[in-house]
PDB file of C-alpha atoms in Angstrom:
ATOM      1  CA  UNK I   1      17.767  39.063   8.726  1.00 44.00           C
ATOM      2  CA  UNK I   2      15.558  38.241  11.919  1.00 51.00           C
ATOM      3  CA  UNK I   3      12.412  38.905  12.845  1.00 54.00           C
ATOM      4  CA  UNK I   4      11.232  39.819  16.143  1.00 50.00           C
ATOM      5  CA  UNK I   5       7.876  38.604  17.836  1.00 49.00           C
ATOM      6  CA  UNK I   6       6.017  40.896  19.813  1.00 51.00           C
ATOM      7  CA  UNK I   7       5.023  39.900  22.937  1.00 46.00           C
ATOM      8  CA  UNK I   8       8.106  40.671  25.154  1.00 39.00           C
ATOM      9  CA  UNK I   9      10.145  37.755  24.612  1.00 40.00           C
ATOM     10  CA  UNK I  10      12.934  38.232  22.332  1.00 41.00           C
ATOM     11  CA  UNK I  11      12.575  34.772  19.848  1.00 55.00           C
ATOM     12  CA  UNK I  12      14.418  35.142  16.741  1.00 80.00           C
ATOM     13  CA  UNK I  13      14.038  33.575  13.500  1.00 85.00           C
ATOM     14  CA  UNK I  14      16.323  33.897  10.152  1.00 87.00           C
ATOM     15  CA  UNK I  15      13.105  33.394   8.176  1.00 90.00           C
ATOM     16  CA  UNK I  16      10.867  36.170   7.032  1.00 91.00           C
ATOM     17  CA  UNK I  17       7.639  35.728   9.042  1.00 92.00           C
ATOM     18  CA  UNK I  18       5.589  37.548   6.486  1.00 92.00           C
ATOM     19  CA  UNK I  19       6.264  35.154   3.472  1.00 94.00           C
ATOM     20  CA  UNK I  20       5.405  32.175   5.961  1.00 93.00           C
ATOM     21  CA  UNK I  21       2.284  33.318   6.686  1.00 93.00           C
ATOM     22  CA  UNK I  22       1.483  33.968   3.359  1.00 93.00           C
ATOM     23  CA  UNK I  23       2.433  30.615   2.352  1.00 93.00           C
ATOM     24  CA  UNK I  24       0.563  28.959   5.436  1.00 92.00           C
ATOM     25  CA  UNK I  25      -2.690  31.880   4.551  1.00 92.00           C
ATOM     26  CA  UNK I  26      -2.658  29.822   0.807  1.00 93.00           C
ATOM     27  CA  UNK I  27      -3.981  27.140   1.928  1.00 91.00           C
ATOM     28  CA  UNK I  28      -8.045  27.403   2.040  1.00 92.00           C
ATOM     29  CA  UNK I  29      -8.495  25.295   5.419  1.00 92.00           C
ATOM     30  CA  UNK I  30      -6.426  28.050   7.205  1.00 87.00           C
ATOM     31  CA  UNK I  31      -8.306  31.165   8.251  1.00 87.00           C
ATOM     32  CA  UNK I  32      -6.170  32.658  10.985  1.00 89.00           C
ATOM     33  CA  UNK I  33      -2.505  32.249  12.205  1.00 91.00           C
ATOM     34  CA  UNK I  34      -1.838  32.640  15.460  1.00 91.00           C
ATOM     35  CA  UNK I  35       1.859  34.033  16.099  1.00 92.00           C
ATOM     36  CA  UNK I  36       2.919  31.153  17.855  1.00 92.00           C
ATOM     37  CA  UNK I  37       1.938  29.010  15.219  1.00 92.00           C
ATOM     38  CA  UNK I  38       4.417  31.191  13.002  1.00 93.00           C
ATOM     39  CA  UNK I  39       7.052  31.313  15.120  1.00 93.00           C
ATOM     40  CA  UNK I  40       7.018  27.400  15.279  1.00 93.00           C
ATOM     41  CA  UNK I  41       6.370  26.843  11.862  1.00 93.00           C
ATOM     42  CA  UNK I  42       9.245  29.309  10.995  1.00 94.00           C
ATOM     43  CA  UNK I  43      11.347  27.954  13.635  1.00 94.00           C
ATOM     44  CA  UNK I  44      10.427  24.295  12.573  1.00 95.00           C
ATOM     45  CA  UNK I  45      11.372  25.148   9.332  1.00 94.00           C
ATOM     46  CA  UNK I  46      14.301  26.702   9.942  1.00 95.00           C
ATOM     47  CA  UNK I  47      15.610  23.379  11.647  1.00 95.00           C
ATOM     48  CA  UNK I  48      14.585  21.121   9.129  1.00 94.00           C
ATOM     49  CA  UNK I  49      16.859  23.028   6.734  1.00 93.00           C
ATOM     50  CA  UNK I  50      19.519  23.065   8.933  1.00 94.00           C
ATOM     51  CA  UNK I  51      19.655  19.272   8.874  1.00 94.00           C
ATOM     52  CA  UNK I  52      18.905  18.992   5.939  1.00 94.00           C
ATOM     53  CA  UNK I  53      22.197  20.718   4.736  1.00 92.00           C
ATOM     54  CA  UNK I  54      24.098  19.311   7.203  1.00 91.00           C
ATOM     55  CA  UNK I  55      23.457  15.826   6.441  1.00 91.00           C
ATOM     56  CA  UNK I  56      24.155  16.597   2.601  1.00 91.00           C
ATOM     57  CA  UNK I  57      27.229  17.744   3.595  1.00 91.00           C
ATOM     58  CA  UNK I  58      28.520  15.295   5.853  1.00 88.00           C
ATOM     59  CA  UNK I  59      26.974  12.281   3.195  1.00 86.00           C
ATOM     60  CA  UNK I  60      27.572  14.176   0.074  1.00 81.00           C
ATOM     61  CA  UNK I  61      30.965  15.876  -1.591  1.00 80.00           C
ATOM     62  CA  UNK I  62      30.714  18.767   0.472  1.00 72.00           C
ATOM     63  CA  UNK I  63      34.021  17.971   3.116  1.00 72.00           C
ATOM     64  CA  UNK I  64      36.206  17.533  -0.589  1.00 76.00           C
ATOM     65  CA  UNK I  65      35.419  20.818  -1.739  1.00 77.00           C
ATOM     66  CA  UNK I  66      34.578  22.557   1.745  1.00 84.00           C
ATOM     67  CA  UNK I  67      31.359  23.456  -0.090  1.00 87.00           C
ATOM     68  CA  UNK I  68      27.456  22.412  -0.162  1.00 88.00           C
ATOM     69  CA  UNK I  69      26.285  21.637  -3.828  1.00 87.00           C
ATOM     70  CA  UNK I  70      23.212  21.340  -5.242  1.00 88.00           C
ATOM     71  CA  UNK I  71      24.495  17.763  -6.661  1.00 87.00           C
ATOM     72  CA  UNK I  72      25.099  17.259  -2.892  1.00 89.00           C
ATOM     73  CA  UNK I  73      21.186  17.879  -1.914  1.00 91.00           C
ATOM     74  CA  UNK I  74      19.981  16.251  -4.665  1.00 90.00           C
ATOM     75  CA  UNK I  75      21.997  13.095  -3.911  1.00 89.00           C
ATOM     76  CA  UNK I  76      20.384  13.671  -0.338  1.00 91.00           C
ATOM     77  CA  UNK I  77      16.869  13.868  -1.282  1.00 90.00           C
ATOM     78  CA  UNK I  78      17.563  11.065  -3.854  1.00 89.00           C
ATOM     79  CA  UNK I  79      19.184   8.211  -2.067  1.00 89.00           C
ATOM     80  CA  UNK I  80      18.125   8.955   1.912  1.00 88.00           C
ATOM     81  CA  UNK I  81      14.767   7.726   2.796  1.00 90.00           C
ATOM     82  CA  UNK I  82      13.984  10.734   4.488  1.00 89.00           C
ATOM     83  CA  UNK I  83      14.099  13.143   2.175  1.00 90.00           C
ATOM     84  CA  UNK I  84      12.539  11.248  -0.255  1.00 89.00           C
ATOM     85  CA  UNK I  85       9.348  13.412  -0.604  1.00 91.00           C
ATOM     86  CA  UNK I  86      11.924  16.387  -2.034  1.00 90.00           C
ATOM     87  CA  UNK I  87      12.893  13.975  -4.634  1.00 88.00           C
ATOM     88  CA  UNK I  88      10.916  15.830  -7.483  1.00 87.00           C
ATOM     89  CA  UNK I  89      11.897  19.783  -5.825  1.00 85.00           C
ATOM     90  CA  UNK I  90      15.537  18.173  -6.042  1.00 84.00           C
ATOM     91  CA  UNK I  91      16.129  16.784  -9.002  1.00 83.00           C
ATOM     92  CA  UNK I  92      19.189  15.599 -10.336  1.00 81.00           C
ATOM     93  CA  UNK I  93      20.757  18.367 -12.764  1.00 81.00           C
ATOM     94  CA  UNK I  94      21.099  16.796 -16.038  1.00 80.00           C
ATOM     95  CA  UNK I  95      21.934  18.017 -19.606  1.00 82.00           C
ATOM     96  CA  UNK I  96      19.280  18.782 -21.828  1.00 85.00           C
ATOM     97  CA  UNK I  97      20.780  16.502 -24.653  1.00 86.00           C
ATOM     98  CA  UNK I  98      20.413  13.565 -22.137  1.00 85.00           C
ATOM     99  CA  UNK I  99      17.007  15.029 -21.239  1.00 83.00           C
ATOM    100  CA  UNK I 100      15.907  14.840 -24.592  1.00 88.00           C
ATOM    101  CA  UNK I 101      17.371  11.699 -25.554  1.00 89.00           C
ATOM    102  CA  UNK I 102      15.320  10.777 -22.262  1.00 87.00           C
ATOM    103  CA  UNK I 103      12.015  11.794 -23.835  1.00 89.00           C
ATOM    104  CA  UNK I 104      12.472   9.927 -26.638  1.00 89.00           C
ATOM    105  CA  UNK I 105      13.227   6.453 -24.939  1.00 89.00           C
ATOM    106  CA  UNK I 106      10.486   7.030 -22.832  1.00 88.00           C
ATOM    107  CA  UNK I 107       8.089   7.550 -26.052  1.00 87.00           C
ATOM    108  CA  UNK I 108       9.199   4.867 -27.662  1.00 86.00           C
ATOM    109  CA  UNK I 109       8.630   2.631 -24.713  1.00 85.00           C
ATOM    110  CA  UNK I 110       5.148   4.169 -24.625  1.00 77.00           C
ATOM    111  CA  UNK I 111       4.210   3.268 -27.985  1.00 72.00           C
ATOM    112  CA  UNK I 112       5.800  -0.511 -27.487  1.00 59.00           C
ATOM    113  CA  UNK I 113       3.726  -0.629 -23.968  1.00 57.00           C
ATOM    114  CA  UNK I 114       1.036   0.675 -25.958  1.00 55.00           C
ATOM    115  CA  UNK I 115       1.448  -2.317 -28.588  1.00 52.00           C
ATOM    116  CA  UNK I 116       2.140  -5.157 -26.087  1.00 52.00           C
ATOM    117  CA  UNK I 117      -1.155  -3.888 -24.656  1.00 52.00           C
ATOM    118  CA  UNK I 118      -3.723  -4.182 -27.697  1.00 51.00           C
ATOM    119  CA  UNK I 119      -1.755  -7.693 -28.054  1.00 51.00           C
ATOM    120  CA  UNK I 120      -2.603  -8.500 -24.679  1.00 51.00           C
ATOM    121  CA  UNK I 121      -6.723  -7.265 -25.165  1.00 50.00           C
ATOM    122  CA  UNK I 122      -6.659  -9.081 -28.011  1.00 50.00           C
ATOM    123  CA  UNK I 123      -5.527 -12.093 -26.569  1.00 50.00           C
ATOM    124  CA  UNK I 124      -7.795 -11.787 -23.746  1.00 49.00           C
ATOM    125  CA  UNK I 125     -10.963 -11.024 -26.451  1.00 48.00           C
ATOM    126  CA  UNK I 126     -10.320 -14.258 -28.564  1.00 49.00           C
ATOM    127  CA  UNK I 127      -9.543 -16.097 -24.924  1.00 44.00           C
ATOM    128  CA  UNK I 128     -13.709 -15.107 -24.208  1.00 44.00           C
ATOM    129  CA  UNK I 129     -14.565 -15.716 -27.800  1.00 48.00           C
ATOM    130  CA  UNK I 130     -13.279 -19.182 -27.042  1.00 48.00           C
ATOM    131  CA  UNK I 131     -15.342 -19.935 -24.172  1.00 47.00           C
ATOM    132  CA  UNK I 132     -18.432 -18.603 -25.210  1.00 46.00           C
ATOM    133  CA  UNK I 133     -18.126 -20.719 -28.528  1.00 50.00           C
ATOM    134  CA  UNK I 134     -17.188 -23.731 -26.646  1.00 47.00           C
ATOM    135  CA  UNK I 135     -20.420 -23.138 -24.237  1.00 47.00           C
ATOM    136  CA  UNK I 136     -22.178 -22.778 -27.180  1.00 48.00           C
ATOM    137  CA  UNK I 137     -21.140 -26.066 -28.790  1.00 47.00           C
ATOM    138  CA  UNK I 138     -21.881 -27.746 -25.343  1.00 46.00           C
ATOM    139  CA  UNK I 139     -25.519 -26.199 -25.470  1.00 45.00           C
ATOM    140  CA  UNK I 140     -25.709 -27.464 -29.184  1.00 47.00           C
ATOM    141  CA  UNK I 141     -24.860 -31.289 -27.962  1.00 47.00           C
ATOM    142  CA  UNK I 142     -26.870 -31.632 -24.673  1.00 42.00           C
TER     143      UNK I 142
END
């Protein structure tokens, strides 16, 4: 699928201009596109992906299995500094058992954090108790 721009150059793009401009219309600082705008962003976007499959290819399992996984891309956005920012669109596939068992751990840890931190405040309160009582007992003496 590509879309034309009028304007009598022929510039193609593989990506649907209407959905861009939707997506670039959702955000409330931008009033009005102009097409060149679109065609870049479109265009812009369309090379980005390119590389980005590319180099999850070439760095990923993709020349084993003559194929581009999602494993592959995830890797990419995971380990590449990058793609780091896709890191939470990419996530690594996981079962839901280990997901679970994930939650839990992490709760857990919460409520030990949570502990370690009263322990801490508390610490911390008698640490000021002390000082004020020792200023006191200085004040009492002088």
């Amino acid at each position: 699928m590509a879309a034309r721009l009028s304007g009598g150059e022929n510039r193609l793009v593989s990506l649907p201009l209407s959905r861009i401009r939707v997506i670039m219309k959702s955000s409330p600082e931008v009033s009005s596109i102009n097409q060149d705008a679109l065609f870049l962003t479109a265009k812009a976007t369309e090379l980005f992906v390119q590389y980005l499959a590319t180099y999850s290819y070439k760095h990923g399992r993709g020349k084993e299995k003559n194929a581009l996984t999602y494993s592959d891309l995830s890797h990419t956005a995971e380990e590449c500094e990058t793609f780091q920012f896709l890191a939470d669109i990419l996530p690594k596939k996981i079962l839901a058992s280990k997901y679970l068992k994930m939650l839990e751990k992490e709760k857990r840890d919460g409520e030990v954090g949570e502990d370690e931190e009263d322990e801490d405040e508390e610490d911390e309160n008698e640490t000021v108790d002390e000082d004020v009582g020792s200023q006191d007992q200085r004040r009492i003496a002088s």
